[in-house]
CSV table of C-alpha atoms in Angstrom, one decimal:
chain,number,residue,atom,x,y,z
A,1,MET,CA,3.3,-25.5,-2.6
A,2,SER,CA,6.2,-25.9,-0.1
A,3,MET,CA,9.4,-23.9,0.1
A,4,GLN,CA,12.7,-24.2,1.9
A,5,ARG,CA,14.6,-21.7,4.0
A,6,VAL,CA,17.7,-21.6,6.1
A,7,ALA,CA,17.1,-20.2,9.6
A,8,LEU,CA,19.5,-19.0,12.3
A,9,ALA,CA,19.3,-21.8,14.8
A,10,SER,CA,21.7,-20.4,17.4
A,11,ARG,CA,24.1,-17.5,17.8
A,12,PRO,CA,27.8,-18.5,17.3
A,13,ASN,CA,30.4,-18.2,19.9
A,14,GLY,CA,33.5,-17.2,17.9
A,15,TRP,CA,33.6,-19.0,14.5
A,16,PRO,CA,30.2,-20.1,13.3
A,17,THR,CA,29.5,-23.8,12.6
A,18,VAL,CA,26.9,-25.6,10.5
A,19,ASP,CA,25.0,-26.2,13.8
A,20,ASN,CA,24.1,-22.5,13.9
A,21,PHE,CA,21.9,-23.0,10.9
A,22,SER,CA,18.7,-25.0,10.3
A,23,LEU,CA,17.2,-26.0,6.9
A,24,GLU,CA,13.4,-25.9,7.2
A,25,GLU,CA,10.4,-26.6,5.1
A,26,ALA,CA,7.5,-24.1,5.0
A,27,GLN,CA,4.4,-23.2,3.1
A,28,THR,CA,5.1,-20.9,0.2
A,29,PRO,CA,3.4,-17.6,0.9
A,30,SER,CA,0.9,-16.0,-1.4
A,31,PRO,CA,1.3,-12.4,-2.5
A,32,GLY,CA,-1.1,-9.9,-1.0
A,33,PRO,CA,-2.2,-6.6,-2.5
A,34,GLY,CA,0.7,-4.7,-4.0
A,35,GLN,CA,3.0,-7.6,-3.6
A,36,PHE,CA,4.7,-10.3,-5.8
A,37,LEU,CA,6.0,-13.8,-5.2
A,38,ALA,CA,9.4,-14.7,-6.6
A,39,ARG,CA,11.4,-17.9,-6.7
A,40,THR,CA,15.1,-17.5,-6.0
A,41,VAL,CA,17.6,-18.4,-8.7
A,42,TRP,CA,20.8,-17.0,-7.1
A,43,LEU,CA,21.7,-16.3,-3.4
A,44,SER,CA,24.6,-14.0,-2.5
A,45,LEU,CA,26.8,-14.9,0.4
A,46,ASP,CA,28.8,-12.0,1.9
A,47,PRO,CA,31.0,-11.4,4.9
A,48,TYR,CA,28.6,-8.9,6.5
A,49,MET,CA,26.2,-11.8,7.2
A,50,ARG,CA,28.5,-12.9,10.1
A,51,GLY,CA,27.6,-9.7,12.0
A,52,ARG,CA,23.9,-10.3,11.5
A,53,MET,CA,24.3,-13.6,13.4
A,54,ASP,CA,25.4,-11.7,16.6
A,55,ASP,CA,23.0,-9.9,18.9
A,56,GLY,CA,25.1,-6.8,19.3
A,57,PRO,CA,24.9,-3.1,18.3
A,58,SER,CA,25.6,-2.6,14.6
A,59,TYR,CA,24.3,-0.6,11.7
A,60,ALA,CA,21.6,-3.2,11.0
A,61,LYS,CA,19.3,-5.4,13.1
A,62,PRO,CA,20.5,-8.9,13.8
A,63,VAL,CA,18.7,-11.9,12.5
A,64,GLU,CA,16.4,-13.3,15.1
A,65,ILE,CA,16.8,-16.8,16.4
A,66,GLY,CA,14.5,-18.9,14.1
A,67,GLY,CA,14.5,-16.1,11.5
A,68,THR,CA,15.5,-16.6,7.9
A,69,MET,CA,19.1,-15.7,7.3
A,70,GLU,CA,19.3,-12.4,5.5
A,71,GLY,CA,20.8,-12.2,2.0
A,72,GLY,CA,20.6,-10.7,-1.5
A,73,THR,CA,19.0,-12.7,-4.2
A,74,VAL,CA,18.3,-12.7,-7.9
A,75,SER,CA,14.8,-14.1,-8.4
A,76,GLU,CA,12.1,-14.6,-11.0
A,77,VAL,CA,8.7,-13.2,-10.4
A,78,ILE,CA,6.1,-16.1,-10.6
A,79,ASP,CA,2.9,-14.4,-9.3
A,80,SER,CA,2.2,-10.7,-8.9
A,81,ASN,CA,-0.4,-8.3,-7.5
A,82,HIS,CA,2.1,-5.4,-8.0
A,83,PRO,CA,1.5,-3.1,-11.0
A,84,ASP,CA,5.3,-2.7,-11.8
A,85,TYR,CA,6.2,-6.4,-11.7
A,86,LYS,CA,4.8,-9.3,-13.8
A,87,PRO,CA,5.6,-13.0,-14.0
A,88,GLY,CA,8.9,-13.6,-15.8
A,89,ASP,CA,10.5,-10.4,-14.6
A,90,ILE,CA,14.0,-10.9,-13.1
A,91,VAL,CA,14.6,-8.9,-10.0
A,92,VAL,CA,17.4,-8.3,-7.5
A,93,GLY,CA,16.4,-7.8,-3.9
A,94,ARG,CA,16.8,-9.2,-0.4
A,95,LEU,CA,14.5,-12.3,-0.1
A,96,GLY,CA,17.1,-14.1,2.1
A,97,TRP,CA,18.3,-17.7,2.3
A,98,ALA,CA,15.1,-19.1,0.9
A,99,THR,CA,13.7,-20.7,-2.3
A,100,HIS,CA,10.8,-18.3,-2.4
A,101,GLY,CA,9.9,-14.9,-1.1
A,102,VAL,CA,7.3,-12.1,-1.2
A,103,SER,CA,8.1,-8.5,-1.7
A,104,ASP,CA,6.2,-5.2,-2.0
A,105,GLY,CA,8.9,-3.8,-4.4
A,106,GLN,CA,10.8,-1.8,-1.7
A,107,GLY,CA,14.6,-2.1,-2.3
A,108,VAL,CA,14.0,-4.2,-5.5
A,109,ARG,CA,15.2,-3.4,-9.0
A,110,LYS,CA,14.8,-5.2,-12.3
A,111,VAL,CA,17.7,-7.0,-13.9
A,112,ASP,CA,18.4,-6.8,-17.6
A,113,PRO,CA,19.8,-10.1,-18.8
A,114,ALA,CA,21.1,-8.5,-22.0
A,115,ILE,CA,23.7,-6.5,-20.1
A,116,ALA,CA,25.4,-9.4,-18.3
A,117,PRO,CA,24.6,-12.8,-16.7
A,118,ILE,CA,21.9,-12.2,-14.1
A,119,SER,CA,24.2,-13.5,-11.4
A,120,THR,CA,26.3,-10.4,-11.7
A,121,ALA,CA,23.5,-8.4,-10.1
A,122,LEU,CA,24.8,-9.9,-6.9
A,123,GLY,CA,28.5,-9.3,-7.6
A,124,VAL,CA,30.3,-7.0,-10.0
A,125,LEU,CA,27.0,-5.2,-10.9
A,126,GLY,CA,25.4,-5.6,-7.5
A,127,MET,CA,26.1,-4.6,-3.9
A,128,PRO,CA,29.8,-5.6,-3.9
A,129,GLY,CA,30.4,-3.6,-7.1
A,130,HIS,CA,28.5,-0.6,-5.9
A,131,THR,CA,30.5,-0.8,-2.7
A,132,ALA,CA,33.8,-0.8,-4.6
A,133,TYR,CA,32.6,2.2,-6.7
A,134,VAL,CA,31.6,4.2,-3.7
A,135,GLY,CA,34.7,3.5,-1.7
A,136,LEU,CA,37.1,4.3,-4.5
A,137,ASN,CA,35.3,7.4,-5.8
A,138,ARG,CA,33.6,9.0,-2.9
A,139,ILE,CA,35.3,7.9,0.3
A,140,LEU,CA,38.9,7.8,-1.1
A,141,ASP,CA,38.4,10.4,-3.8
A,142,ALA,CA,41.1,8.5,-5.7
A,143,LYS,CA,42.8,10.2,-8.6
A,144,GLN,CA,45.0,9.5,-11.6
A,145,GLY,CA,48.6,9.2,-10.7
A,146,GLU,CA,48.0,8.2,-7.1
A,147,SER,CA,48.9,4.8,-5.6
A,148,ILE,CA,46.5,2.4,-3.8
A,149,CYS,CA,46.7,-0.8,-1.8
A,150,VAL,CA,43.6,-3.1,-2.0
A,151,SER,CA,43.2,-5.8,0.5
A,152,ALA,CA,41.2,-9.0,-0.5
A,153,ALA,CA,42.0,-7.9,-4.0
A,154,SER,CA,40.7,-11.1,-5.6
A,155,GLY,CA,37.3,-10.9,-3.8
A,156,ALA,CA,34.0,-9.5,-5.0
A,157,VAL,CA,34.7,-6.0,-3.8
A,158,GLY,CA,38.4,-5.8,-4.1
A,159,ALA,CA,38.6,-7.2,-7.7
A,160,LEU,CA,36.5,-4.3,-9.0
A,161,VAL,CA,38.4,-1.7,-6.9
A,162,THR,CA,41.6,-3.0,-8.4
A,163,GLN,CA,40.2,-2.7,-12.0
A,164,LEU,CA,38.6,0.6,-11.6
A,165,ALA,CA,41.8,2.0,-10.0
A,166,ARG,CA,43.8,0.7,-12.9
A,167,ILE,CA,41.4,2.3,-15.4
A,168,LYS,CA,41.9,5.6,-13.5
A,169,GLY,CA,45.6,5.4,-14.1
A,170,MET,CA,46.6,4.6,-10.5
A,171,THR,CA,49.4,2.4,-9.3
A,172,VAL,CA,47.7,-0.6,-7.8
A,173,VAL,CA,49.1,-3.1,-5.3
A,174,GLY,CA,46.7,-5.9,-4.2
A,175,VAL,CA,46.8,-8.3,-1.2
A,176,ALA,CA,45.3,-11.7,-1.6
A,177,GLY,CA,45.6,-15.2,-0.1
A,178,GLY,CA,47.7,-17.6,-2.1
A,179,PRO,CA,49.7,-17.7,-5.3
A,180,ASP,CA,46.7,-18.4,-7.6
A,181,LYS,CA,44.7,-15.5,-6.3
A,182,CYS,CA,47.8,-13.2,-6.5
A,183,ALA,CA,48.4,-14.3,-10.1
A,184,TYR,CA,44.8,-13.5,-10.9
A,185,VAL,CA,45.1,-10.0,-9.4
A,186,THR,CA,48.1,-9.2,-11.5
A,187,ASP,CA,47.6,-11.2,-14.7
A,188,GLU,CA,43.8,-10.8,-15.1
A,189,LEU,CA,42.9,-7.7,-13.1
A,190,GLY,CA,45.9,-5.7,-14.1
A,191,ALA,CA,47.4,-4.8,-10.7
A,192,ASP,CA,51.1,-3.7,-10.7
A,193,ALA,CA,51.8,-6.2,-7.9
A,194,CYS,CA,50.1,-8.5,-5.4
A,195,ILE,CA,51.3,-9.6,-2.0
A,196,ASP,CA,50.3,-13.0,-0.7
A,197,HIS,CA,49.4,-12.4,2.9
A,198,ARG,CA,50.0,-16.0,3.7
A,199,ALA,CA,53.7,-15.4,3.0
A,200,ALA,CA,53.9,-12.9,5.8
A,201,ALA,CA,54.1,-14.2,9.4
A,202,ASP,CA,53.1,-10.8,10.9
A,203,GLY,CA,52.5,-7.2,10.2
A,204,LYS,CA,56.2,-6.3,10.1
A,205,GLU,CA,56.8,-8.8,7.4
A,206,MET,CA,53.8,-7.6,5.5
A,207,ALA,CA,55.1,-4.0,5.8
A,208,LYS,CA,58.4,-5.1,4.3
A,209,LEU,CA,56.8,-6.9,1.4
A,210,LEU,CA,54.5,-3.9,0.6
A,211,LYS,CA,57.5,-1.5,0.7
A,212,GLU,CA,59.3,-3.6,-1.8
A,213,ALA,CA,56.2,-3.5,-4.1
A,214,ALA,CA,55.6,0.2,-3.7
A,215,PRO,CA,58.7,2.0,-2.4
A,216,GLY,CA,57.0,5.4,-2.6
A,217,GLY,CA,54.1,4.3,-0.4
A,218,PHE,CA,50.3,4.6,-0.8
A,219,ASP,CA,48.0,7.5,-1.1
A,220,CYS,CA,44.9,5.3,-0.6
A,221,TYR,CA,44.1,2.0,1.1
A,222,PHE,CA,40.9,0.1,0.6
A,223,GLU,CA,40.4,-1.9,3.8
A,224,ASN,CA,38.6,-5.2,3.7
A,225,VAL,CA,40.4,-7.4,6.2
A,226,ALA,CA,42.3,-5.6,9.1
A,227,GLY,CA,44.7,-7.8,11.0
A,228,LYS,CA,48.3,-8.1,9.8
A,229,THR,CA,47.5,-6.6,6.4
A,230,LEU,CA,46.4,-3.3,8.1
A,231,GLU,CA,49.5,-3.5,10.2
A,232,GLY,CA,51.6,-3.7,7.0
A,233,VAL,CA,49.8,-1.0,5.1
A,234,VAL,CA,49.7,1.8,7.7
A,235,PRO,CA,53.5,2.3,7.9
A,236,ASN,CA,53.6,2.5,4.1
A,237,MET,CA,50.9,5.2,3.9
A,238,ARG,CA,52.0,8.7,2.6
A,239,GLU,CA,51.2,11.9,4.4
A,240,PHE,CA,47.6,12.9,3.9
A,241,GLY,CA,46.7,9.4,2.9
A,242,ARG,CA,43.1,8.2,2.9
A,243,ILE,CA,41.8,4.9,4.2
A,244,ALA,CA,38.3,3.6,3.2
A,245,ILE,CA,37.1,1.1,5.9
A,246,CYS,CA,34.8,-1.3,4.0
A,247,GLY,CA,35.3,-4.4,6.2
A,248,MET,CA,37.5,-6.3,8.6
A,249,ILE,CA,36.9,-10.0,7.9
A,250,SER,CA,39.8,-11.2,10.0
A,251,LEU,CA,38.2,-9.9,13.1
A,252,TYR,CA,34.6,-11.0,12.6
A,253,SER,CA,34.7,-14.2,14.5
A,254,GLY,CA,36.4,-13.6,17.8
A,255,ASN,CA,39.7,-12.4,19.2
A,256,THR,CA,41.9,-13.4,16.3
A,257,MET,CA,44.5,-10.8,17.2
A,258,GLY,CA,45.1,-12.2,20.7
A,259,ASP,CA,45.7,-9.5,23.2
A,260,GLN,CA,47.1,-7.0,20.7
A,261,ASN,CA,45.2,-3.8,20.4
A,262,GLN,CA,45.8,-2.2,17.0
A,263,LEU,CA,44.1,1.1,17.8
A,264,PRO,CA,46.8,3.1,19.7
A,265,TRP,CA,49.5,2.9,17.1
A,266,ILE,CA,47.1,3.3,14.2
A,267,TRP,CA,45.6,6.4,16.0
A,268,ARG,CA,49.1,7.8,16.3
A,269,SER,CA,49.9,7.1,12.6
A,270,LEU,CA,46.7,9.0,11.6
A,271,LEU,CA,47.9,12.0,13.6
A,272,VAL,CA,51.6,12.2,12.5
A,273,LYS,CA,50.9,11.4,8.9
A,274,LYS,CA,47.8,13.6,8.9
A,275,MET,CA,45.7,10.8,7.4
A,276,ARG,CA,42.0,10.3,7.1
A,277,ALA,CA,40.2,6.9,7.8
A,278,GLN,CA,36.5,6.7,7.1
A,279,GLY,CA,34.1,3.8,7.5
A,280,PHE,CA,31.2,3.5,5.1
A,281,ILE,CA,28.1,1.4,4.5
A,282,VAL,CA,27.0,1.2,0.9
A,283,THR,CA,23.3,1.6,1.7
A,284,ASP,CA,24.0,5.2,2.7
A,285,HIS,CA,25.2,5.9,-0.8
A,286,ILE,CA,22.2,4.7,-2.9
A,287,ASP,CA,22.4,8.0,-4.8
A,288,MET,CA,25.5,6.7,-6.6
A,289,LEU,CA,23.8,3.5,-7.8
A,290,PRO,CA,22.7,4.9,-11.2
A,291,ALA,CA,26.1,6.4,-11.9
A,292,PHE,CA,27.8,3.1,-10.9
A,293,LEU,CA,25.5,1.0,-13.2
A,294,GLU,CA,25.9,3.5,-16.1
A,295,GLU,CA,29.7,3.4,-15.9
A,296,VAL,CA,30.5,-0.2,-14.9
A,297,GLY,CA,27.7,-2.0,-16.8
A,298,PRO,CA,29.2,-1.3,-20.2
A,299,LEU,CA,32.7,-2.2,-18.9
A,300,VAL,CA,31.4,-5.6,-17.8
A,301,ASN,CA,29.4,-6.1,-21.0
A,302,SER,CA,32.5,-5.3,-23.2
A,303,GLY,CA,34.8,-7.5,-21.1
A,304,LYS,CA,37.0,-4.6,-20.0
A,305,VAL,CA,36.0,-5.4,-16.4
A,306,LYS,CA,36.4,-9.1,-15.5
A,307,PHE,CA,34.7,-11.0,-12.7
A,308,ARG,CA,35.0,-14.4,-11.2
A,309,GLU,CA,32.3,-16.4,-9.3
A,310,THR,CA,32.4,-19.4,-7.0
A,311,VAL,CA,29.2,-21.3,-7.3
A,312,THR,CA,27.7,-23.7,-4.7
A,313,GLU,CA,24.8,-25.8,-5.8
A,314,GLY,CA,21.7,-26.0,-3.6
A,315,LEU,CA,20.3,-24.0,-0.7
A,316,GLU,CA,21.0,-26.8,1.7
A,317,ASN,CA,24.7,-26.3,1.1
A,318,ALA,CA,24.6,-22.5,1.8
A,319,PRO,CA,25.8,-22.8,5.5
A,320,GLU,CA,29.0,-24.7,4.6
A,321,ALA,CA,29.7,-22.3,1.6
A,322,PHE,CA,29.3,-19.4,4.0
A,323,LEU,CA,31.8,-20.9,6.4
A,324,GLY,CA,34.2,-21.4,3.5
A,325,LEU,CA,33.8,-17.7,2.6
A,326,LEU,CA,34.8,-16.7,6.1
A,327,ARG,CA,37.9,-19.0,5.8
A,328,GLY,CA,38.8,-17.4,2.4
A,329,GLU,CA,38.1,-20.5,0.4
A,330,ASN,CA,36.1,-18.8,-2.3
A,331,PHE,CA,37.6,-17.2,-5.4
A,332,GLY,CA,35.7,-14.1,-6.4
A,333,LYS,CA,32.1,-13.7,-5.7
A,334,GLN,CA,30.5,-16.5,-3.6
A,335,LEU,CA,27.1,-17.5,-4.9
A,336,VAL,CA,24.6,-20.3,-4.3
A,337,ARG,CA,22.5,-21.6,-7.2
A,338,VAL,CA,19.1,-22.1,-5.5
A,339,GLY,CA,16.8,-22.6,-8.6
A,340,ALA,CA,16.9,-23.2,-12.3
A,341,ASP,CA,17.8,-20.5,-14.7
A,342,PRO,CA,14.8,-18.6,-16.1
A,343,SER,CA,13.6,-20.1,-19.4
């Protein structure tokens, strides 16, 4: 039986292109002792994958040239030599951009289809949701009555941050790209306001729009994008404000800021406002996964927490969908349907 995979054909120079990827046929592997074979139903596409394409220092190893692109998947076990997994089990793991994969169970958990659609194990009830939960509760230590700005507020991470902050009783201002996404952030997710970053030519204009939306400033900022949004938020931060650095998608593909160096003035702002900015990687906070699932799972099941997905059909279309994600063309969680739903 043959399978397909998407390999990294070359490393990008600046913005990636479809030529950096290669769709290949391969022999489907057989599970060895203590392993299982699964077929991919859903593939997750996430901004962090851009960093895996570069051969530079980071918190994780880059994908090797010719190697399968890394990614989270929801899969159905079809053959097993593992005592804890049997054919028909639905699992979430990291089988990569491929139609099939073998696992020994490390880093894998079973998915209960009764809680929510299995695709949510890659979004609102998966790594992005877990990231939102950790950033809001542990890194920001956000509290009732405080104010928060959430960048990329309509995205897979930002949408849950927005909703959980609202549930906490915080004042929430989102930032998103375009009127439709901003309307979703306020009308569906419940934010008090949402700023369209495309309506601001630079950081100064963004700062003005944010001040109008939250005259009292922000106690917390959930950072996903950097660039002019960060330039606009920092002047509006209160003393002793906290910034959770989750991502910086505007900077992932080259020198998009030109010759401007944001660090000196941000560094000064941290000093004079006595602020704290902390980066975090969700894999360092696995201890919070049970609490996250216990709290957020019922909220999703009941409809109190909403989610949105952009679905691309077919593994062969994953590269173009990924490039669209980096351009901000997706709405909510970007997924690729790789195989048929489990029967």
